[in-house]
PDB file of C-alpha atoms in Angstrom:
ATOM      1  CA  MET A   1     -20.755  17.390 -19.216  1.00 73.00           C
ATOM      2  CA  ALA A   2     -23.940  16.748 -20.971  1.00 54.00           C
ATOM      3  CA  GLU A   3     -27.118  15.959 -19.165  1.00 52.00           C
ATOM      4  CA  SER A   4     -28.592  12.272 -19.217  1.00 52.00           C
ATOM      5  CA  THR A   5     -31.420  11.562 -21.921  1.00 52.00           C
ATOM      6  CA  GLU A   6     -33.380   9.472 -19.457  1.00 55.00           C
ATOM      7  CA  LYS A   7     -36.707  10.839 -17.981  1.00 56.00           C
ATOM      8  CA  PRO A   8     -36.157  13.191 -14.982  1.00 53.00           C
ATOM      9  CA  GLY A   9     -38.703  10.815 -13.124  1.00 55.00           C
ATOM     10  CA  THR A  10     -36.847   7.631 -13.771  1.00 64.00           C
ATOM     11  CA  ASP A  11     -35.151   5.817 -10.810  1.00 77.00           C
ATOM     12  CA  LYS A  12     -31.622   5.898 -11.859  1.00 80.00           C
ATOM     13  CA  HIS A  13     -30.968   2.737  -9.840  1.00 80.00           C
ATOM     14  CA  SER A  14     -33.227   0.772 -12.298  1.00 82.00           C
ATOM     15  CA  ILE A  15     -30.978   1.948 -15.306  1.00 88.00           C
ATOM     16  CA  LYS A  16     -28.550  -0.306 -16.070  1.00 91.00           C
ATOM     17  CA  ILE A  17     -24.783   0.944 -16.303  1.00 95.00           C
ATOM     18  CA  LYS A  18     -23.673   0.719 -19.953  1.00 95.00           C
ATOM     19  CA  SER A  19     -20.806   3.240 -19.831  1.00 96.00           C
ATOM     20  CA  ILE A  20     -18.105   4.225 -17.235  1.00 97.00           C
ATOM     21  CA  LEU A  21     -15.894   7.137 -17.092  1.00 97.00           C
ATOM     22  CA  VAL A  22     -12.958   6.295 -14.771  1.00 97.00           C
ATOM     23  CA  THR A  23     -11.078   9.697 -13.703  1.00 96.00           C
ATOM     24  CA  GLN A  24      -7.483   8.053 -13.820  1.00 93.00           C
ATOM     25  CA  PRO A  25      -4.930   7.195 -16.540  1.00 90.00           C
ATOM     26  CA  LYS A  26      -5.532   4.501 -18.962  1.00 90.00           C
ATOM     27  CA  PRO A  27      -4.193   1.121 -17.871  1.00 87.00           C
ATOM     28  CA  THR A  28      -0.707   0.471 -19.518  1.00 82.00           C
ATOM     29  CA  ASN A  29      -1.370  -3.481 -19.807  1.00 80.00           C
ATOM     30  CA  ASP A  30      -4.178  -6.011 -20.753  1.00 79.00           C
ATOM     31  CA  ASN A  31      -4.867  -7.182 -17.130  1.00 84.00           C
ATOM     32  CA  SER A  32      -6.729  -4.167 -15.797  1.00 90.00           C
ATOM     33  CA  PRO A  33      -9.771  -5.213 -13.809  1.00 94.00           C
ATOM     34  CA  TYR A  34     -11.625  -2.521 -15.484  1.00 94.00           C
ATOM     35  CA  LEU A  35     -11.193  -4.366 -18.875  1.00 93.00           C
ATOM     36  CA  THR A  36     -12.174  -7.529 -17.188  1.00 93.00           C
ATOM     37  CA  LEU A  37     -15.289  -5.495 -15.991  1.00 95.00           C
ATOM     38  CA  ALA A  38     -16.173  -4.185 -19.394  1.00 95.00           C
ATOM     39  CA  GLN A  39     -15.939  -7.695 -21.235  1.00 95.00           C
ATOM     40  CA  LYS A  40     -18.017  -9.348 -18.428  1.00 95.00           C
ATOM     41  CA  TYR A  41     -20.957  -7.145 -18.516  1.00 95.00           C
ATOM     42  CA  GLY A  42     -20.586  -5.556 -21.903  1.00 95.00           C
ATOM     43  CA  ILE A  43     -20.009  -2.147 -20.744  1.00 95.00           C
ATOM     44  CA  LYS A  44     -18.120   0.687 -22.360  1.00 96.00           C
ATOM     45  CA  VAL A  45     -15.228   2.003 -20.043  1.00 96.00           C
ATOM     46  CA  ASP A  46     -13.338   5.355 -20.905  1.00 96.00           C
ATOM     47  CA  PHE A  47     -10.281   6.668 -18.949  1.00 96.00           C
ATOM     48  CA  ARG A  48      -9.474  10.310 -18.481  1.00 96.00           C
ATOM     49  CA  GLU A  49      -7.630  11.948 -15.861  1.00 95.00           C
ATOM     50  CA  PHE A  50      -9.346  14.877 -14.167  1.00 96.00           C
ATOM     51  CA  ILE A  51      -6.204  16.448 -12.772  1.00 93.00           C
ATOM     52  CA  GLN A  52      -2.927  16.852 -14.279  1.00 92.00           C
ATOM     53  CA  VAL A  53       0.477  17.367 -12.598  1.00 91.00           C
ATOM     54  CA  GLU A  54       2.783  20.507 -13.379  1.00 94.00           C
ATOM     55  CA  PRO A  55       6.250  20.946 -11.881  1.00 96.00           C
ATOM     56  CA  VAL A  56       7.372  23.781  -9.912  1.00 95.00           C
ATOM     57  CA  PRO A  57       9.951  25.450 -11.634  1.00 95.00           C
ATOM     58  CA  TYR A  58      13.190  25.513 -10.005  1.00 94.00           C
ATOM     59  CA  LYS A  59      13.570  29.150  -9.498  1.00 93.00           C
ATOM     60  CA  GLU A  60      10.165  29.021  -7.622  1.00 94.00           C
ATOM     61  CA  PHE A  61      11.576  26.187  -5.510  1.00 95.00           C
ATOM     62  CA  ARG A  62      14.578  28.009  -4.716  1.00 93.00           C
ATOM     63  CA  LYS A  63      12.322  30.988  -3.227  1.00 93.00           C
ATOM     64  CA  ASP A  64      11.341  28.468  -0.494  1.00 91.00           C
ATOM     65  CA  LYS A  65      15.111  28.074   0.597  1.00 93.00           C
ATOM     66  CA  VAL A  66      14.970  24.439   1.067  1.00 94.00           C
ATOM     67  CA  ASN A  67      18.551  22.887   1.481  1.00 96.00           C
ATOM     68  CA  ILE A  68      18.022  19.378   0.271  1.00 96.00           C
ATOM     69  CA  LEU A  69      21.582  18.189   1.590  1.00 96.00           C
ATOM     70  CA  GLU A  70      20.660  19.598   5.031  1.00 96.00           C
ATOM     71  CA  HIS A  71      18.575  16.366   5.382  1.00 97.00           C
ATOM     72  CA  THR A  72      19.307  12.895   6.224  1.00 96.00           C
ATOM     73  CA  ALA A  73      15.891  11.295   5.107  1.00 96.00           C
ATOM     74  CA  ILE A  74      13.405  11.595   2.156  1.00 96.00           C
ATOM     75  CA  ILE A  75       9.655  10.759   2.529  1.00 96.00           C
ATOM     76  CA  PHE A  76       8.135   9.568  -0.731  1.00 95.00           C
ATOM     77  CA  THR A  77       4.358   8.915  -1.209  1.00 91.00           C
ATOM     78  CA  SER A  78       4.046   8.504  -4.983  1.00 90.00           C
ATOM     79  CA  ARG A  79       5.997   8.274  -8.255  1.00 91.00           C
ATOM     80  CA  ASN A  80       5.423  12.075  -8.956  1.00 93.00           C
ATOM     81  CA  ALA A  81       7.155  12.943  -6.024  1.00 95.00           C
ATOM     82  CA  VAL A  82      10.004  10.755  -6.894  1.00 96.00           C
ATOM     83  CA  ASP A  83      10.189  12.116 -10.480  1.00 96.00           C
ATOM     84  CA  HIS A  84       9.889  15.782  -9.618  1.00 97.00           C
ATOM     85  CA  PHE A  85      12.366  15.574  -6.521  1.00 97.00           C
ATOM     86  CA  PHE A  86      15.273  14.149  -8.846  1.00 97.00           C
ATOM     87  CA  ARG A  87      14.173  16.696 -11.404  1.00 97.00           C
ATOM     88  CA  ILE A  88      14.877  19.329  -8.829  1.00 96.00           C
ATOM     89  CA  CYS A  89      18.110  17.530  -7.846  1.00 96.00           C
ATOM     90  CA  ALA A  90      19.393  17.438 -11.369  1.00 96.00           C
ATOM     91  CA  GLU A  91      18.663  21.071 -12.046  1.00 95.00           C
ATOM     92  CA  SER A  92      20.392  22.205  -8.769  1.00 93.00           C
ATOM     93  CA  LYS A  93      23.129  19.746  -9.670  1.00 94.00           C
ATOM     94  CA  ILE A  94      22.874  17.949  -6.525  1.00 93.00           C
ATOM     95  CA  GLU A  95      24.121  14.274  -6.166  1.00 92.00           C
ATOM     96  CA  MET A  96      22.387  12.462  -3.565  1.00 91.00           C
ATOM     97  CA  PRO A  97      24.817  10.879  -0.707  1.00 90.00           C
ATOM     98  CA  ALA A  98      25.076   7.290  -0.432  1.00 87.00           C
ATOM     99  CA  GLU A  99      23.937   7.652   3.319  1.00 90.00           C
ATOM    100  CA  MET A 100      20.702   9.506   2.475  1.00 93.00           C
ATOM    101  CA  LYS A 101      17.785   7.422   3.820  1.00 94.00           C
ATOM    102  CA  TYR A 102      14.546   6.934   1.837  1.00 95.00           C
ATOM    103  CA  PHE A 103      11.128   6.210   3.255  1.00 94.00           C
ATOM    104  CA  CYS A 104       8.388   5.288   0.733  1.00 91.00           C
ATOM    105  CA  ILE A 105       4.788   4.634   1.618  1.00 88.00           C
ATOM    106  CA  SER A 106       4.583   1.375  -0.360  1.00 86.00           C
ATOM    107  CA  GLU A 107       6.865  -1.204  -2.124  1.00 87.00           C
ATOM    108  CA  GLN A 108       5.730  -0.073  -5.550  1.00 87.00           C
ATOM    109  CA  THR A 109       7.090   3.473  -4.655  1.00 89.00           C
ATOM    110  CA  ALA A 110      10.174   2.048  -3.399  1.00 89.00           C
ATOM    111  CA  TYR A 111      10.771  -0.027  -6.580  1.00 90.00           C
ATOM    112  CA  TYR A 112      10.324   2.923  -8.739  1.00 92.00           C
ATOM    113  CA  LEU A 113      13.342   4.719  -6.927  1.00 91.00           C
ATOM    114  CA  GLN A 114      15.296   2.398  -8.921  1.00 89.00           C
ATOM    115  CA  LYS A 115      14.789   4.577 -11.929  1.00 91.00           C
ATOM    116  CA  TYR A 116      17.121   7.167 -10.140  1.00 91.00           C
ATOM    117  CA  ILE A 117      19.442   5.379  -7.659  1.00 86.00           C
ATOM    118  CA  VAL A 118      20.874   1.752  -7.089  1.00 79.00           C
ATOM    119  CA  LEU A 119      18.515   0.281  -4.595  1.00 71.00           C
ATOM    120  CA  ARG A 120      20.853  -2.243  -3.107  1.00 69.00           C
ATOM    121  CA  LYS A 121      23.272   0.400  -2.072  1.00 62.00           C
ATOM    122  CA  ARG A 122      20.759   2.537  -0.407  1.00 64.00           C
ATOM    123  CA  LYS A 123      19.020   2.668   3.144  1.00 85.00           C
ATOM    124  CA  LEU A 124      15.409   1.975   2.090  1.00 88.00           C
ATOM    125  CA  PHE A 125      12.292   1.849   4.419  1.00 88.00           C
ATOM    126  CA  THR A 126       8.911   1.059   3.296  1.00 86.00           C
ATOM    127  CA  GLY A 127       5.423   1.020   4.622  1.00 77.00           C
ATOM    128  CA  GLU A 128       2.548  -1.468   3.733  1.00 71.00           C
ATOM    129  CA  LYS A 129       0.383   1.010   1.754  1.00 64.00           C
ATOM    130  CA  THR A 130      -1.047   3.737   3.865  1.00 72.00           C
ATOM    131  CA  ALA A 131       0.761   6.771   5.665  1.00 79.00           C
ATOM    132  CA  SER A 132      -0.121   5.063   9.046  1.00 81.00           C
ATOM    133  CA  ASP A 133       1.987   1.984   8.066  1.00 81.00           C
ATOM    134  CA  LEU A 134       4.730   4.364   7.359  1.00 87.00           C
ATOM    135  CA  PHE A 135       4.522   6.151  10.580  1.00 91.00           C
ATOM    136  CA  GLU A 136       5.455   3.110  12.557  1.00 87.00           C
ATOM    137  CA  VAL A 137       8.612   2.794  10.552  1.00 88.00           C
ATOM    138  CA  ILE A 138       9.419   6.551  10.865  1.00 93.00           C
ATOM    139  CA  LYS A 139       8.998   6.355  14.564  1.00 91.00           C
ATOM    140  CA  LYS A 140      12.284   4.153  14.854  1.00 91.00           C
ATOM    141  CA  HIS A 141      14.244   7.041  13.309  1.00 92.00           C
ATOM    142  CA  LYS A 142      13.476   9.997  15.449  1.00 92.00           C
ATOM    143  CA  ASN A 143      17.178  11.499  15.099  1.00 94.00           C
ATOM    144  CA  GLU A 144      16.692  11.973  11.283  1.00 96.00           C
ATOM    145  CA  LYS A 145      16.412  15.325   9.560  1.00 97.00           C
ATOM    146  CA  PHE A 146      13.131  14.464   7.296  1.00 97.00           C
ATOM    147  CA  LEU A 147      12.194  16.266   3.817  1.00 97.00           C
ATOM    148  CA  TYR A 148       8.865  15.602   2.384  1.00 96.00           C
ATOM    149  CA  PRO A 149       8.573  16.491  -1.342  1.00 96.00           C
ATOM    150  CA  CYS A 150       5.007  16.809  -1.930  1.00 95.00           C
ATOM    151  CA  SER A 151       2.268  18.689  -4.181  1.00 93.00           C
ATOM    152  CA  ASN A 152       0.518  21.902  -3.336  1.00 92.00           C
ATOM    153  CA  ILE A 153      -2.497  19.566  -2.787  1.00 85.00           C
ATOM    154  CA  ARG A 154      -1.700  16.793  -0.381  1.00 84.00           C
ATOM    155  CA  LYS A 155      -3.251  15.095   2.731  1.00 82.00           C
ATOM    156  CA  ASP A 156      -2.319  16.538   6.124  1.00 87.00           C
ATOM    157  CA  ASP A 157      -1.834  13.299   7.760  1.00 89.00           C
ATOM    158  CA  ILE A 158       1.996  13.213   7.187  1.00 91.00           C
ATOM    159  CA  PRO A 159       2.868  16.711   8.406  1.00 93.00           C
ATOM    160  CA  GLU A 160       0.390  16.509  11.341  1.00 93.00           C
ATOM    161  CA  PHE A 161       2.251  13.497  12.617  1.00 93.00           C
ATOM    162  CA  MET A 162       5.732  14.813  12.041  1.00 93.00           C
ATOM    163  CA  ARG A 163       4.816  17.982  13.953  1.00 93.00           C
ATOM    164  CA  ALA A 164       2.781  15.987  16.454  1.00 93.00           C
ATOM    165  CA  ASN A 165       5.804  13.902  17.366  1.00 93.00           C
ATOM    166  CA  ASN A 166       8.364  16.639  17.363  1.00 93.00           C
ATOM    167  CA  PHE A 167      10.382  15.247  14.265  1.00 95.00           C
ATOM    168  CA  ASN A 168      12.896  17.443  12.605  1.00 96.00           C
ATOM    169  CA  PHE A 169      10.796  17.964   9.337  1.00 94.00           C
ATOM    170  CA  THR A 170      10.813  20.022   6.238  1.00 96.00           C
ATOM    171  CA  GLU A 171       7.866  20.249   3.548  1.00 96.00           C
ATOM    172  CA  ALA A 172       8.863  20.931  -0.020  1.00 95.00           C
ATOM    173  CA  VAL A 173       6.286  21.763  -2.791  1.00 96.00           C
ATOM    174  CA  ILE A 174       7.847  20.271  -5.987  1.00 96.00           C
ATOM    175  CA  TYR A 175       5.018  19.978  -8.126  1.00 96.00           C
ATOM    176  CA  LYS A 176       1.327  21.286  -8.506  1.00 94.00           C
ATOM    177  CA  THR A 177      -1.986  19.258  -8.939  1.00 90.00           C
ATOM    178  CA  VAL A 178      -4.250  21.343 -11.249  1.00 92.00           C
ATOM    179  CA  PRO A 179      -7.601  20.513 -12.947  1.00 94.00           C
ATOM    180  CA  ALA A 180      -7.248  19.067 -16.525  1.00 95.00           C
ATOM    181  CA  ASP A 181      -8.851  20.641 -19.423  1.00 95.00           C
ATOM    182  CA  LEU A 182     -12.202  18.390 -20.053  1.00 96.00           C
ATOM    183  CA  SER A 183     -13.942  20.759 -22.633  1.00 95.00           C
ATOM    184  CA  ASP A 184     -14.058  17.930 -25.075  1.00 94.00           C
ATOM    185  CA  LEU A 185     -16.161  16.078 -22.986  1.00 94.00           C
ATOM    186  CA  ALA A 186     -19.047  18.782 -22.783  1.00 91.00           C
ATOM    187  CA  GLU A 187     -21.523  16.645 -24.710  1.00 90.00           C
ATOM    188  CA  VAL A 188     -20.429  13.206 -23.665  1.00 92.00           C
ATOM    189  CA  LYS A 189     -22.760  11.403 -21.181  1.00 93.00           C
ATOM    190  CA  TYR A 190     -21.883   8.494 -18.694  1.00 96.00           C
ATOM    191  CA  ASP A 191     -23.971   6.308 -16.599  1.00 96.00           C
ATOM    192  CA  CYS A 192     -21.328   6.189 -13.922  1.00 97.00           C
ATOM    193  CA  ILE A 193     -18.292   8.461 -12.900  1.00 97.00           C
ATOM    194  CA  ALA A 194     -15.628   6.967 -10.655  1.00 98.00           C
ATOM    195  CA  PHE A 195     -13.539   9.574  -8.786  1.00 97.00           C
ATOM    196  CA  PHE A 196     -10.523   8.834  -6.574  1.00 94.00           C
ATOM    197  CA  SER A 197      -9.643  12.321  -4.924  1.00 91.00           C
ATOM    198  CA  PRO A 198     -11.354  15.441  -3.923  1.00 92.00           C
ATOM    199  CA  SER A 199      -9.234  17.183  -6.589  1.00 92.00           C
ATOM    200  CA  GLY A 200     -11.113  15.130  -9.161  1.00 95.00           C
ATOM    201  CA  ILE A 201     -14.649  16.446  -7.949  1.00 96.00           C
ATOM    202  CA  SER A 202     -13.139  20.165  -7.996  1.00 95.00           C
ATOM    203  CA  SER A 203     -11.941  19.669 -11.465  1.00 96.00           C
ATOM    204  CA  LEU A 204     -15.441  18.509 -12.536  1.00 97.00           C
ATOM    205  CA  PHE A 205     -17.129  21.716 -11.287  1.00 96.00           C
ATOM    206  CA  ILE A 206     -14.457  23.851 -12.535  1.00 96.00           C
ATOM    207  CA  ASN A 207     -14.573  22.443 -16.057  1.00 96.00           C
ATOM    208  CA  PHE A 208     -18.631  22.042 -15.844  1.00 96.00           C
ATOM    209  CA  PRO A 209     -20.059  24.604 -13.294  1.00 95.00           C
ATOM    210  CA  ASP A 210     -23.686  23.803 -14.466  1.00 94.00           C
ATOM    211  CA  PHE A 211     -23.130  20.132 -13.996  1.00 94.00           C
ATOM    212  CA  LYS A 212     -26.418  18.244 -13.210  1.00 93.00           C
ATOM    213  CA  GLN A 213     -25.979  14.548 -11.824  1.00 94.00           C
ATOM    214  CA  ASN A 214     -29.526  13.514 -12.909  1.00 92.00           C
ATOM    215  CA  ASN A 215     -29.168   9.797 -13.667  1.00 93.00           C
ATOM    216  CA  THR A 216     -25.397   9.460 -13.403  1.00 95.00           C
ATOM    217  CA  ARG A 217     -24.015   7.328 -10.709  1.00 96.00           C
ATOM    218  CA  ILE A 218     -21.385   8.700  -8.738  1.00 97.00           C
ATOM    219  CA  ALA A 219     -18.533   6.271  -7.510  1.00 97.00           C
ATOM    220  CA  ALA A 220     -16.054   7.563  -4.937  1.00 97.00           C
ATOM    221  CA  PHE A 221     -12.733   5.717  -3.334  1.00 95.00           C
ATOM    222  CA  GLY A 222     -11.707   6.579   0.063  1.00 90.00           C
ATOM    223  CA  PRO A 223     -13.421   8.669   2.779  1.00 90.00           C
ATOM    224  CA  THR A 224     -12.087  12.094   1.720  1.00 90.00           C
ATOM    225  CA  THR A 225     -13.467  11.569  -1.855  1.00 94.00           C
ATOM    226  CA  ALA A 226     -16.658  10.543  -0.533  1.00 95.00           C
ATOM    227  CA  GLN A 227     -16.920  13.482   1.605  1.00 95.00           C
ATOM    228  CA  ALA A 228     -16.050  15.694  -1.282  1.00 95.00           C
ATOM    229  CA  VAL A 229     -18.791  14.298  -3.386  1.00 97.00           C
ATOM    230  CA  LEU A 230     -21.327  14.881  -0.626  1.00 97.00           C
ATOM    231  CA  ASP A 231     -20.016  18.428   0.082  1.00 97.00           C
ATOM    232  CA  ALA A 232     -20.508  19.131  -3.820  1.00 97.00           C
ATOM    233  CA  ASN A 233     -24.242  18.250  -3.046  1.00 96.00           C
ATOM    234  CA  LEU A 234     -24.071  15.111  -5.284  1.00 96.00           C
ATOM    235  CA  GLU A 235     -25.474  11.716  -4.487  1.00 96.00           C
ATOM    236  CA  LEU A 236     -23.139   9.095  -3.543  1.00 96.00           C
ATOM    237  CA  ASP A 237     -24.107   5.859  -5.202  1.00 96.00           C
ATOM    238  CA  ILE A 238     -20.968   3.594  -5.178  1.00 97.00           C
ATOM    239  CA  VAL A 239     -18.437   3.707  -2.486  1.00 96.00           C
ATOM    240  CA  ALA A 240     -15.125   1.791  -2.233  1.00 94.00           C
ATOM    241  CA  PRO A 241     -13.332   0.391  -0.305  1.00 91.00           C
ATOM    242  CA  MET A 242     -16.042  -1.823   1.520  1.00 90.00           C
ATOM    243  CA  PRO A 243     -15.045  -5.001   3.346  1.00 89.00           C
ATOM    244  CA  ASN A 244     -16.594  -7.039   0.412  1.00 89.00           C
ATOM    245  CA  ALA A 245     -15.165  -5.119  -2.114  1.00 89.00           C
ATOM    246  CA  PRO A 246     -11.965  -3.572  -1.542  1.00 91.00           C
ATOM    247  CA  SER A 247     -11.442  -2.238  -5.032  1.00 93.00           C
ATOM    248  CA  MET A 248     -13.341   0.489  -7.193  1.00 96.00           C
ATOM    249  CA  THR A 249     -14.001  -2.336  -9.883  1.00 96.00           C
ATOM    250  CA  GLY A 250     -15.371  -4.609  -7.016  1.00 96.00           C
ATOM    251  CA  ALA A 251     -17.819  -1.905  -5.432  1.00 96.00           C
ATOM    252  CA  ILE A 252     -19.116  -1.071  -9.197  1.00 97.00           C
ATOM    253  CA  GLU A 253     -19.552  -4.915  -9.846  1.00 96.00           C
ATOM    254  CA  LEU A 254     -21.476  -5.307  -6.725  1.00 95.00           C
ATOM    255  CA  TYR A 255     -23.707  -2.390  -7.605  1.00 96.00           C
ATOM    256  CA  ILE A 256     -24.251  -4.047 -11.147  1.00 95.00           C
ATOM    257  CA  GLN A 257     -25.007  -7.418  -9.558  1.00 93.00           C
ATOM    258  CA  LYS A 258     -27.579  -6.021  -7.096  1.00 90.00           C
ATOM    259  CA  GLN A 259     -29.418  -4.052 -10.231  1.00 85.00           C
ATOM    260  CA  ALA A 260     -29.651  -7.479 -11.725  1.00 79.00           C
ATOM    261  CA  GLY A 261     -31.117  -8.872  -8.588  1.00 77.00           C
ATOM    262  CA  LYS A 262     -27.930 -10.862  -7.617  1.00 58.00           C
ATOM    263  CA  LYS A 263     -26.602 -11.277  -4.241  1.00 50.00           C
TER     264      LYS A 263
END
């Protein structure tokens, strides 16, 4: 990405944020807090995914010799996992039995399941939002044979929990997370870039190996993303979530208000 046009000696924290690049898909509705932020402070907000999802071909999946119907419970942590799991089922001509149990990391993920199954006829269990919440639910079902459909890049928390507690557990990679092509952003400048995963940081440097932060503010959501920013020798300017700013937009707004001398 292009370097900032501000003078190198300028204190970047004194430079107002006029443009933000959010490394996520563009919202599908007009109620996005990012759009509210843009309107409130006269900021340009663009959206661009830094990573993209590619399916693991059925032939490749078969090489792992995972027998889906040998399991009695499925763990879902995202919509991508749901979509690609049922893609694999369709390609292998598998119809999920009515007695199959589904454990979803959140109500949103559970609700998304109705795209493929009739929820009222299924045994569905959900966490509040995080994997830790889901663990408390899983602990009550020690006799199940769990299948965890996931990406080639995933957090270690679920596999580590399942192994540490001696659950009957199989991990199945059904989709891959790869860097997106960002070549069209080579000459584009942003005052702030908001990241939501270590994969986003990795994609930045894969696309732009000589990236220089200069006066660009870096925002990170979550501790693993924040650590990835520091590991890449970038300065971390905005951190979310915080007690007084549980969302990325809230953290960015606090930064903007601090610049303006507001509390």
